[in-house]
Coordinates of C-alpha atoms in Angstrom, one line a residue:
X1 CA 0.0 0.0 0.0
X2 CA 3.0 2.3 -0.2
X3 CA 4.1 4.4 -3.2
X4 CA 7.9 4.4 -2.8
X5 CA 10.1 5.4 -5.7
X6 CA 12.8 3.0 -7.0
X7 CA 15.5 5.3 -5.6
X8 CA 13.8 5.2 -2.1
X9 CA 13.6 1.4 -2.3
X10 CA 17.2 1.1 -3.4
X11 CA 18.4 3.3 -0.6
X12 CA 16.4 1.3 2.0
X13 CA 17.8 -2.0 0.7
X14 CA 21.3 -0.5 0.2
X15 CA 21.4 -1.8 -3.4
X16 CA 22.2 -0.2 -6.9
X17 CA 19.6 -2.1 -8.9
X18 CA 16.0 -3.3 -8.3
X19 CA 14.4 -6.4 -9.8
X20 CA 10.8 -5.4 -10.1
X21 CA 8.0 -7.6 -11.3
X22 CA 4.5 -9.0 -11.0
X23 CA 2.8 -12.4 -10.8
X24 CA -0.6 -13.1 -12.2
X25 CA -2.6 -16.3 -12.3
X26 CA -5.4 -17.4 -14.5
X27 CA -6.7 -20.8 -13.7
X28 CA -3.6 -23.1 -13.9
X29 CA -1.5 -20.6 -15.9
X30 CA 1.0 -18.2 -14.3
X31 CA 2.5 -15.1 -15.9
X32 CA 5.6 -13.5 -14.4
X33 CA 6.8 -10.2 -15.6
X34 CA 10.3 -9.0 -14.4
X35 CA 12.5 -6.0 -15.1
X36 CA 15.8 -4.8 -13.8
X37 CA 15.9 -1.1 -13.0
X38 CA 18.9 1.1 -12.3
X39 CA 18.5 3.0 -9.0
X40 CA 20.8 5.8 -10.3
X41 CA 18.5 7.1 -13.1
X42 CA 15.5 4.8 -13.2
X43 CA 16.4 3.3 -16.5
X44 CA 15.4 -0.2 -17.5
X45 CA 18.4 -2.5 -17.9
X46 CA 16.5 -5.6 -18.8
X47 CA 13.0 -7.0 -18.9
X48 CA 11.4 -10.4 -19.5
X49 CA 8.0 -12.2 -19.5
X50 CA 7.3 -15.8 -18.6
X51 CA 4.2 -17.9 -19.0
X52 CA 4.1 -21.3 -17.3
X53 CA 1.6 -24.0 -16.4
X54 CA 1.2 -24.6 -12.6
X55 CA 1.7 -28.3 -12.8
X56 CA 4.6 -28.1 -10.3
X57 CA 4.9 -24.9 -8.5
X58 CA 8.5 -25.3 -7.4
X59 CA 9.6 -26.4 -10.9
X60 CA 8.0 -23.2 -12.2
X61 CA 9.8 -21.2 -9.5
X62 CA 13.1 -22.8 -10.4
X63 CA 12.6 -22.4 -14.1
X64 CA 11.7 -18.7 -13.9
X65 CA 14.5 -17.9 -11.4
X66 CA 17.0 -19.7 -13.6
X67 CA 15.9 -17.8 -16.7
X68 CA 16.1 -14.4 -14.9
X69 CA 19.5 -15.3 -13.4
X70 CA 20.8 -16.3 -16.9
X71 CA 19.6 -13.0 -18.3
X72 CA 21.2 -10.9 -15.4
X73 CA 24.5 -12.8 -15.1
X74 CA 26.4 -10.8 -17.7
X75 CA 25.3 -7.6 -16.0
X76 CA 25.6 -8.4 -12.3
X77 CA 27.5 -11.6 -11.7
X78 CA 30.1 -12.6 -14.2
X79 CA 31.2 -16.2 -14.0
X80 CA 29.3 -19.3 -13.0
X81 CA 26.6 -18.8 -10.4
X82 CA 24.9 -21.9 -9.0
X83 CA 21.2 -21.5 -8.4
X84 CA 20.0 -23.6 -5.4
X85 CA 16.9 -25.7 -6.1
X86 CA 13.7 -24.8 -4.3
X87 CA 12.2 -28.2 -4.7
X88 CA 10.4 -29.0 -1.5
X89 CA 7.9 -31.8 -2.3
X90 CA 4.3 -31.6 -3.0
X91 CA 2.1 -28.6 -2.2
X92 CA -0.7 -26.9 -4.0
X93 CA -0.5 -23.2 -5.0
X94 CA -3.4 -22.4 -2.7
X95 CA -1.6 -24.0 0.3
X96 CA 1.7 -22.4 -0.7
X97 CA 0.0 -19.0 -0.5
X98 CA -1.3 -19.8 3.0
X99 CA 2.3 -20.9 3.9
X100 CA 3.7 -17.5 2.7
X101 CA 1.0 -15.6 4.6
X102 CA 1.8 -17.6 7.8
X103 CA 5.5 -17.1 7.4
X104 CA 5.0 -13.4 7.1
X105 CA 2.9 -13.4 10.3
X106 CA 5.8 -14.8 12.2
X107 CA 7.6 -11.4 11.9
X108 CA 4.6 -9.3 13.0
X109 CA 5.9 -9.4 16.6
X110 CA 2.6 -10.1 18.4
X111 CA 1.5 -13.3 20.2
X112 CA -1.8 -13.2 18.3
X113 CA 0.0 -13.4 15.0
X114 CA 2.3 -16.1 16.3
X115 CA -0.8 -18.1 17.3
X116 CA -2.4 -17.7 13.9
X117 CA 0.8 -18.6 12.1
X118 CA 1.2 -21.7 14.3
X119 CA -2.4 -22.8 13.5
X120 CA -1.7 -22.4 9.8
X121 CA 1.6 -24.3 9.9
X122 CA -0.2 -27.2 11.7
X123 CA -2.8 -27.3 9.0
X124 CA -0.3 -27.1 6.2
X125 CA 1.9 -29.9 7.6
X126 CA -1.2 -32.1 7.8
X127 CA -2.4 -31.2 4.3
X128 CA 1.0 -31.3 2.6
X129 CA 3.0 -33.9 4.6
X130 CA 5.8 -34.1 2.0
X131 CA 6.5 -30.3 2.1
X132 CA 9.8 -30.2 4.1
X133 CA 9.8 -26.4 4.5
X134 CA 6.4 -26.5 6.0
X135 CA 7.6 -28.9 8.8
X136 CA 10.6 -26.7 9.4
X137 CA 8.5 -23.6 10.0
X138 CA 6.1 -25.6 12.1
X139 CA 9.0 -26.5 14.4
X140 CA 9.9 -22.9 14.7
X141 CA 6.3 -21.9 15.5
X142 CA 6.1 -24.4 18.3
X143 CA 8.7 -22.4 20.1
X144 CA 6.7 -19.2 19.4
X145 CA 3.7 -20.4 21.4
X146 CA 5.5 -22.1 24.3
X147 CA 4.4 -20.7 27.6
X148 CA 2.8 -17.7 26.0
X149 CA 1.3 -14.9 28.1
X150 CA -2.3 -15.9 27.6
X151 CA -2.1 -19.6 28.1
X152 CA 0.1 -22.6 28.8
X153 CA 1.8 -24.6 26.1
X154 CA 4.4 -26.3 28.4
X155 CA 7.9 -27.3 27.3
X156 CA 6.8 -31.0 27.7
X157 CA 4.5 -30.5 24.8
X158 CA 6.1 -27.8 22.7
X159 CA 9.7 -29.0 22.7
X160 CA 9.0 -32.6 21.6
X161 CA 6.6 -31.4 19.0
X162 CA 9.1 -29.0 17.6
X163 CA 11.8 -31.8 17.5
X164 CA 9.4 -34.1 15.7
X165 CA 8.7 -31.4 13.1
X166 CA 12.5 -30.8 12.6
X167 CA 13.0 -34.6 12.2
X168 CA 10.1 -34.8 9.7
X169 CA 11.6 -31.9 7.6
X170 CA 15.1 -33.4 7.6
X171 CA 13.8 -36.8 6.7
X172 CA 12.2 -35.3 3.6
X173 CA 15.1 -33.1 2.8
X174 CA 18.4 -33.3 4.7
X175 CA 19.6 -30.1 3.0
X176 CA 16.7 -27.9 4.2
X177 CA 18.4 -25.0 5.8
X178 CA 15.4 -23.8 7.7
X179 CA 15.2 -27.2 9.4
X180 CA 18.8 -26.9 10.6
X181 CA 18.0 -23.4 11.8
X182 CA 15.0 -24.7 13.8
X183 CA 17.2 -27.4 15.3
X184 CA 19.6 -24.6 16.4
X185 CA 16.8 -22.8 18.1
X186 CA 15.9 -26.1 19.9
X187 CA 19.5 -26.7 21.0
X188 CA 19.6 -23.1 22.4
X189 CA 16.3 -23.7 24.2
X190 CA 18.0 -26.7 25.8
X191 CA 20.9 -24.5 26.9
X192 CA 23.2 -26.3 24.4
X193 CA 24.8 -23.2 22.8
X194 CA 27.7 -25.1 21.3
X195 CA 25.3 -27.5 19.5
X196 CA 23.1 -24.6 18.5
X197 CA 26.1 -22.8 16.8
X198 CA 26.9 -26.0 14.8
X199 CA 23.2 -26.1 13.6
X200 CA 23.1 -22.4 12.7
X201 CA 26.4 -22.8 10.8
X202 CA 25.1 -25.8 8.9
X203 CA 22.0 -23.8 7.9
X204 CA 24.3 -21.0 6.6
X205 CA 26.4 -23.5 4.5
X206 CA 23.1 -24.7 2.9
X207 CA 21.7 -21.2 2.5
X208 CA 24.2 -18.3 2.9
X209 CA 21.3 -15.8 2.6
X210 CA 19.3 -17.2 5.6
X211 CA 19.1 -14.0 7.7
X212 CA 17.4 -15.8 10.6
X213 CA 20.4 -18.2 10.9
X214 CA 22.8 -15.3 11.2
X215 CA 20.6 -13.8 13.9
X216 CA 20.4 -17.1 15.8
X217 CA 24.2 -17.5 15.5
X218 CA 24.6 -13.9 16.9
X219 CA 22.5 -14.6 19.9
X220 CA 24.3 -17.8 20.7
X221 CA 27.7 -16.1 20.4
X222 CA 26.6 -13.2 22.5
X223 CA 25.3 -15.5 25.2
X224 CA 28.8 -17.1 25.4
X225 CA 30.5 -13.6 25.4
X226 CA 32.0 -14.0 21.9
X227 CA 31.2 -10.4 21.2
X228 CA 33.3 -9.7 18.0
X229 CA 31.9 -12.7 16.3
X230 CA 28.4 -11.9 17.4
X231 CA 28.8 -8.4 15.9
X232 CA 30.1 -9.9 12.6
X233 CA 27.0 -12.2 12.4
X234 CA 24.7 -9.2 12.9
X235 CA 26.5 -7.2 10.3
X236 CA 26.3 -10.1 7.9
X237 CA 22.5 -10.3 8.5
X238 CA 22.2 -6.6 7.9
X239 CA 24.1 -6.8 4.6
X240 CA 21.7 -9.4 3.3
X241 CA 18.4 -7.8 4.5
X242 CA 18.7 -4.3 6.1
X243 CA 14.9 -4.2 6.5
X244 CA 14.4 -7.5 8.3
X245 CA 12.4 -6.6 11.4
X246 CA 14.6 -8.8 13.7
X247 CA 17.8 -7.2 12.2
X248 CA 16.4 -3.8 12.9
X249 CA 15.4 -4.7 16.4
X250 CA 18.8 -6.2 17.3
X251 CA 20.7 -3.3 15.7
X252 CA 18.5 -0.8 17.5
X253 CA 18.9 -2.6 20.8
X254 CA 22.7 -2.9 20.5
X255 CA 23.2 0.8 19.4
X256 CA 21.0 1.9 22.4
X257 CA 23.1 -0.2 24.9
X258 CA 26.3 1.3 23.4
X259 CA 25.0 4.8 24.0
X260 CA 24.3 5.5 20.3
X261 CA 20.7 6.3 21.2
X262 CA 19.9 8.6 18.3
X263 CA 21.0 5.9 15.8
X264 CA 19.0 3.4 17.8
X265 CA 15.8 5.4 17.3
X266 CA 16.6 5.9 13.6
X267 CA 16.5 2.1 13.4
X268 CA 13.3 2.1 15.3
X269 CA 11.7 4.4 12.8
X270 CA 12.5 1.8 10.1
X271 CA 10.9 -0.9 12.2
X272 CA 7.7 1.1 12.3
X273 CA 7.6 1.1 8.5
X274 CA 7.9 -2.7 8.2
X275 CA 6.6 -4.2 11.5
X276 CA 4.6 -1.6 13.5
X277 CA 3.3 -3.9 16.2
X278 CA 6.7 -5.2 16.9
X279 CA 8.1 -1.6 16.9
X280 CA 5.7 -0.5 19.6
X281 CA 7.0 -3.3 22.0
X282 CA 10.6 -2.6 21.0
X283 CA 10.2 1.2 21.7
X284 CA 9.0 0.4 25.2
X285 CA 12.0 -1.9 25.6
X286 CA 14.4 0.8 24.6
X287 CA 12.9 3.3 27.1
X288 CA 13.1 0.7 29.9
X289 CA 16.8 0.0 29.0
X290 CA 17.4 3.8 29.3
X291 CA 15.5 3.9 32.6
X292 CA 12.8 6.1 31.0
X293 CA 9.9 4.3 32.7
X294 CA 7.6 7.3 32.3
X295 CA 8.0 7.2 28.5
X296 CA 7.5 3.5 28.3
X297 CA 4.3 3.7 30.4
X298 CA 3.0 6.6 28.3
X299 CA 3.5 4.6 25.2
X300 CA 1.8 1.6 26.7
X301 CA -1.1 3.7 27.8
X302 CA -1.5 5.2 24.4
X303 CA -1.2 2.0 22.5
X304 CA -2.5 -0.7 24.8
X305 CA -4.9 0.6 27.5
X306 CA -7.9 0.8 25.2
X307 CA -7.6 -2.8 23.9
X308 CA -9.1 -4.6 26.9
X309 CA -9.5 -7.9 25.1
X310 CA -5.9 -8.3 24.2
X311 CA -4.3 -10.2 27.1
X312 CA -0.7 -9.6 25.9
X313 CA -1.2 -5.8 25.7
X314 CA -2.9 -5.6 29.0
X315 CA -0.2 -7.6 30.7
X316 CA 2.5 -5.4 29.1
X317 CA 0.9 -2.3 30.6
X318 CA 0.4 -4.0 34.0
X319 CA 4.0 -5.1 34.1
X320 CA 5.2 -1.6 33.6
X321 CA 3.1 -0.5 36.5
X322 CA 4.5 -3.3 38.6
X323 CA 8.1 -2.3 37.7
X324 CA 7.4 1.1 39.2
X325 CA 5.5 -0.2 42.2
X326 CA 2.1 1.1 41.0
X327 CA 0.4 -2.1 42.0
X328 CA -2.9 -0.4 42.8
X329 CA -3.5 0.7 39.2
X330 CA -6.6 -0.9 37.8
X331 CA -4.6 -2.5 34.9
X332 CA -2.3 -4.2 37.4
X333 CA -5.2 -5.5 39.4
X334 CA -7.1 -7.0 36.5
X335 CA -4.4 -8.2 34.2
X336 CA -3.3 -11.8 33.7
X337 CA -0.7 -11.8 36.5
X338 CA -2.7 -9.7 39.0
X339 CA -1.7 -12.1 41.8
X340 CA 1.7 -10.4 41.8
X341 CA 0.2 -6.9 42.4
X342 CA -2.2 -8.2 45.0
X343 CA 0.7 -9.9 46.8
X344 CA 2.9 -6.7 46.7
X345 CA 0.0 -4.7 48.1
X346 CA -0.3 -7.2 51.0
X347 CA -3.7 -8.4 50.1
X348 CA -2.8 -11.9 51.0
X349 CA -6.0 -13.9 50.6
X350 CA -6.9 -12.2 47.3
X351 CA -3.4 -12.9 46.0
X352 CA -3.5 -16.5 47.0
X353 CA -6.9 -16.9 45.4
X354 CA -5.8 -15.3 42.2
X355 CA -2.7 -17.5 42.2
X356 CA -4.8 -20.6 42.4
X357 CA -7.0 -19.3 39.6
X358 CA -3.9 -18.9 37.5
X359 CA -2.5 -22.3 38.4
X360 CA -5.7 -24.0 37.4
X361 CA -4.8 -23.4 33.8
X362 CA -1.1 -24.4 34.1
X363 CA 0.3 -27.9 33.6
X364 CA 4.0 -27.3 33.4
X365 CA 5.7 -28.0 36.8
X366 CA 8.4 -25.3 36.3
X367 CA 5.9 -22.6 35.4
X368 CA 3.7 -23.6 38.3
X369 CA 6.6 -23.3 40.8
X370 CA 7.7 -20.0 39.3
X371 CA 4.2 -18.5 39.7
X372 CA 4.1 -19.7 43.3
X373 CA 7.6 -18.5 44.4
X374 CA 7.0 -15.0 42.9
X375 CA 3.8 -14.6 44.9
X376 CA 5.4 -15.8 48.1
X377 CA 8.4 -13.4 47.7
X378 CA 6.0 -10.5 47.2
X379 CA 4.0 -11.6 50.3
X380 CA 7.2 -11.7 52.3
X381 CA 7.0 -15.5 52.9
X382 CA 10.8 -16.0 52.5
X383 CA 10.8 -19.5 53.9
X384 CA 8.1 -20.7 51.5
X385 CA 9.7 -18.9 48.5
X386 CA 13.1 -20.5 49.3
X387 CA 11.5 -23.9 49.6
X388 CA 9.9 -23.6 46.1
X389 CA 13.1 -22.2 44.5
X390 CA 15.2 -25.0 46.1
X391 CA 12.8 -27.5 44.5
X392 CA 13.4 -25.9 41.1
X393 CA 17.2 -25.9 41.6
X394 CA 17.3 -29.5 42.7
X395 CA 15.2 -30.5 39.7
X396 CA 17.7 -28.8 37.4
X397 CA 19.9 -31.7 36.6
X398 CA 22.4 -29.7 34.5
X399 CA 23.2 -27.4 37.4
X400 CA 23.5 -24.6 34.9
X401 CA 21.6 -21.4 34.6
X402 CA 19.5 -21.2 31.5
X403 CA 15.9 -21.9 30.4
X404 CA 15.4 -24.7 33.0
X405 CA 16.5 -22.5 35.9
X406 CA 17.0 -18.9 34.8
X407 CA 19.1 -16.1 36.2
X408 CA 16.1 -14.5 37.9
X409 CA 15.3 -17.8 39.7
X410 CA 19.0 -18.2 40.7
X411 CA 19.5 -14.6 42.1
X412 CA 16.2 -14.8 44.0
X413 CA 17.3 -18.1 45.6
X414 CA 20.8 -16.9 46.2
X415 CA 19.5 -13.8 48.0
X416 CA 17.1 -15.8 50.2
X417 CA 19.8 -18.4 51.1
X418 CA 22.3 -15.6 51.7
X419 CA 19.9 -14.1 54.2
X420 CA 19.3 -17.4 56.0
X421 CA 23.0 -18.2 56.0
X422 CA 22.4 -21.4 53.9
X423 CA 24.0 -20.3 50.6
X424 CA 27.2 -22.4 51.1
X425 CA 25.0 -25.4 51.9
X426 CA 23.8 -25.5 48.3
X427 CA 26.9 -26.7 46.4
X428 CA 27.1 -25.4 42.8
X429 CA 24.6 -22.6 43.1
X430 CA 26.9 -19.7 43.7
X431 CA 29.4 -21.1 41.1
X432 CA 26.6 -21.4 38.5
X433 CA 25.6 -17.7 39.2
X434 CA 29.2 -16.6 38.9
X435 CA 29.6 -18.5 35.6
X436 CA 26.3 -17.1 34.1
X437 CA 27.0 -13.5 35.1
X438 CA 30.6 -13.8 34.1
X439 CA 29.7 -15.0 30.7
X440 CA 27.2 -12.2 30.0
X441 CA 28.3 -9.6 27.5
X442 CA 27.2 -6.0 27.1
X443 CA 25.2 -7.2 24.0
X444 CA 21.5 -7.6 24.8
X445 CA 22.1 -7.3 28.6
X446 CA 20.8 -4.0 29.9
X447 CA 20.5 -5.5 33.4
X448 CA 24.1 -6.6 33.5
X449 CA 25.3 -4.1 36.1
X450 CA 22.5 -4.9 38.5
X451 CA 23.2 -8.6 38.1
X452 CA 26.9 -7.9 39.0
X453 CA 25.7 -6.0 42.0
X454 CA 23.7 -9.0 43.2
X455 CA 26.6 -11.3 42.5
X456 CA 28.9 -9.2 44.6
X457 CA 26.4 -9.3 47.4
X458 CA 26.3 -13.1 47.3
X459 CA 30.1 -13.2 47.3
X460 CA 30.1 -11.1 50.5
X461 CA 31.8 -8.2 48.7
X462 CA 29.5 -5.6 50.3
X463 CA 31.5 -2.6 49.2
X464 CA 31.5 -3.7 45.6
X465 CA 27.7 -4.4 45.7
X466 CA 27.0 -1.0 47.2
X467 CA 29.3 0.7 44.6
X468 CA 27.4 -1.1 41.8
X469 CA 23.9 -0.2 43.1
X470 CA 25.0 3.4 44.0
X471 CA 26.4 4.0 40.5
X472 CA 23.2 2.7 39.0
X473 CA 21.1 5.0 41.2
X474 CA 23.2 8.0 40.3
X475 CA 22.6 7.2 36.6
X476 CA 18.8 7.3 37.1
X477 CA 18.0 3.6 37.8
X478 CA 14.9 3.1 39.9
X479 CA 15.3 -0.6 40.6
X480 CA 12.5 -3.1 40.2
X481 CA 9.4 -2.8 42.4
X482 CA 7.7 -6.0 41.3
X483 CA 7.9 -7.5 44.8
X484 CA 7.4 -4.3 46.8
X485 CA 10.7 -2.5 47.6
X486 CA 12.9 -1.4 44.7
X487 CA 15.6 -4.0 45.6
X488 CA 14.8 -7.3 47.2
X489 CA 18.1 -7.4 49.1
X490 CA 17.1 -9.3 52.2
X491 CA 20.4 -9.3 54.0
X492 CA 22.5 -7.4 56.5
X493 CA 23.0 -4.6 53.9
X494 CA 19.5 -3.3 54.7
X495 CA 20.8 -1.9 58.0
X496 CA 23.8 -0.2 56.3
X497 CA 23.2 3.6 56.0
X498 CA 24.9 3.5 52.6
X499 CA 22.3 1.1 51.3
X500 CA 19.5 3.1 52.9
X501 CA 20.8 6.2 51.0
X502 CA 20.9 4.2 47.8
X503 CA 17.3 3.0 48.2
X504 CA 16.2 6.6 48.9
X505 CA 17.7 7.6 45.5
X506 CA 15.9 4.8 43.8
X507 CA 12.6 6.0 45.3
X508 CA 13.4 9.5 44.1
X509 CA 14.2 8.2 40.6
X510 CA 11.0 6.3 40.5
X511 CA 9.0 9.3 41.7
X512 CA 10.6 11.5 39.0
X513 CA 9.5 9.0 36.3
X514 CA 5.9 9.0 37.6
X515 CA 6.0 12.8 37.3
X516 CA 7.3 12.4 33.7
X517 CA 4.4 10.1 32.9
X518 CA 2.0 12.7 34.2
X519 CA 3.7 15.4 32.1
X520 CA 3.4 13.3 29.0
X521 CA -0.2 12.5 29.7
X522 CA -1.0 16.2 30.1
X523 CA 1.0 17.3 27.0
X524 CA -1.5 15.9 24.6
X525 CA 1.3 14.4 22.5
X526 CA 0.6 11.2 20.6
X527 CA 3.1 8.4 20.6
X528 CA 5.0 9.6 17.5
X529 CA 5.2 13.2 18.8
X530 CA 6.5 12.0 22.2
X531 CA 9.1 9.9 20.5
X532 CA 10.2 12.8 18.3
X533 CA 10.5 14.9 21.5
X534 CA 12.8 12.3 23.1
X535 CA 15.0 12.0 20.0
X536 CA 15.4 15.8 19.9
X537 CA 16.4 15.7 23.5
X538 CA 19.0 13.0 22.8
X539 CA 20.4 14.9 19.9
X540 CA 20.7 18.1 21.9
X541 CA 22.5 16.2 24.7
X542 CA 24.8 14.7 22.1
X543 CA 25.8 18.1 20.7
X544 CA 26.5 19.4 24.1

């Protein structure tokens, strides 16, 4: 629905020529018209027209692609160029259109779109069982609906189903790059980053233009603190598809964490043009990373508050209120995880009742325990929360921190055990926390400094912990008020005047952000105007 010029398209894609065309279908006949256009002056360098019968969709695709490549080779790629086959098995044109639609939905960035795409991939795999690419995308979509905000698809269902879909795709076509990519995602979900890297690299050997595999490789490398290689993978993805929504999101995030905030928001503007729903969520993420809670909450109120039926949007708004300790706001008390706000407000019986209501729809043991320990921490039931977290840790056979027992679980348990003097009685826990925090890079880790502060606390390096938390407070950090106070440091530090001063600064920072939210509300600015104001502020600060 856009009317961009060839020059604008070429600039956005960072290319010198544009292959433009159209596809028309009449019954079982397809007509493809293609033309190569110079971005420099808009002149036509070449054109061609192809009429084919739709007896075999992929044979037609390969035939036309080969004909176009043959015509363009003297102009663009001298020498031999091997065109990979797209043969994927049997699928009708009608199903293939549904597949393309579902694949596009995957990049929309909303849970509703992920759910619709997953339903389509399930139907396509059933209707076209020999379509390898369909099984590969089905595997990927299983990971997109696992433990979503509005329901419970437990790992015990999602992960085996995803693996079965990968296996089906590879049995049909061992050279299907997307299947190897999906296998990499599964390995990463199992905290096997080494195996994930092997799978991503295999996918890239088979399809060097598979942007998603570069992004998967980047995340696996960043998670193991191989920063230069991660950056190279991201730049490679950017070179192939500079308008890929995930590429834009990762670049924007990284630039923001590096202090290149104006550039980060320039990337965000591109995201709004290609994936607006995802861009809204990403903009909130950037504000939170910058400790601009007021702006994130203003955007959520502008974009989410009115959509009462969207569980994901309401939970995003409620979570922002919780971060700032505004647990009494109506959105926080009616959203999906209202049990947390009720507990933080000390409304014990209501919180426990809401927790039981939530647990009634949950089958996964890990998720059930996580819901319970969060509520008991907020209620101040340290002993019960510690018991629940210890159960999670003891069930974690790998003794590593990852998906099965995440860093939030580990730090909460560590702090509770530190308070009760039992930390050393849990062999391997502190070492696992040290290993996880030590392996974290500045890439995609906005909370790294706070995590290092908690680690110093657990290591009995009180001065180092206070220095970390103090520096964060001086920079504008307001902590996290999800469980009541801005820091759930339940140790001897709470009696230290230095810690009390830090907590007072966190409270002041939070209060300043609440005032900023009120200012933005009263300004009458819409989301785009508020964003423009912020970017102008960043640019002015940069000049100074």
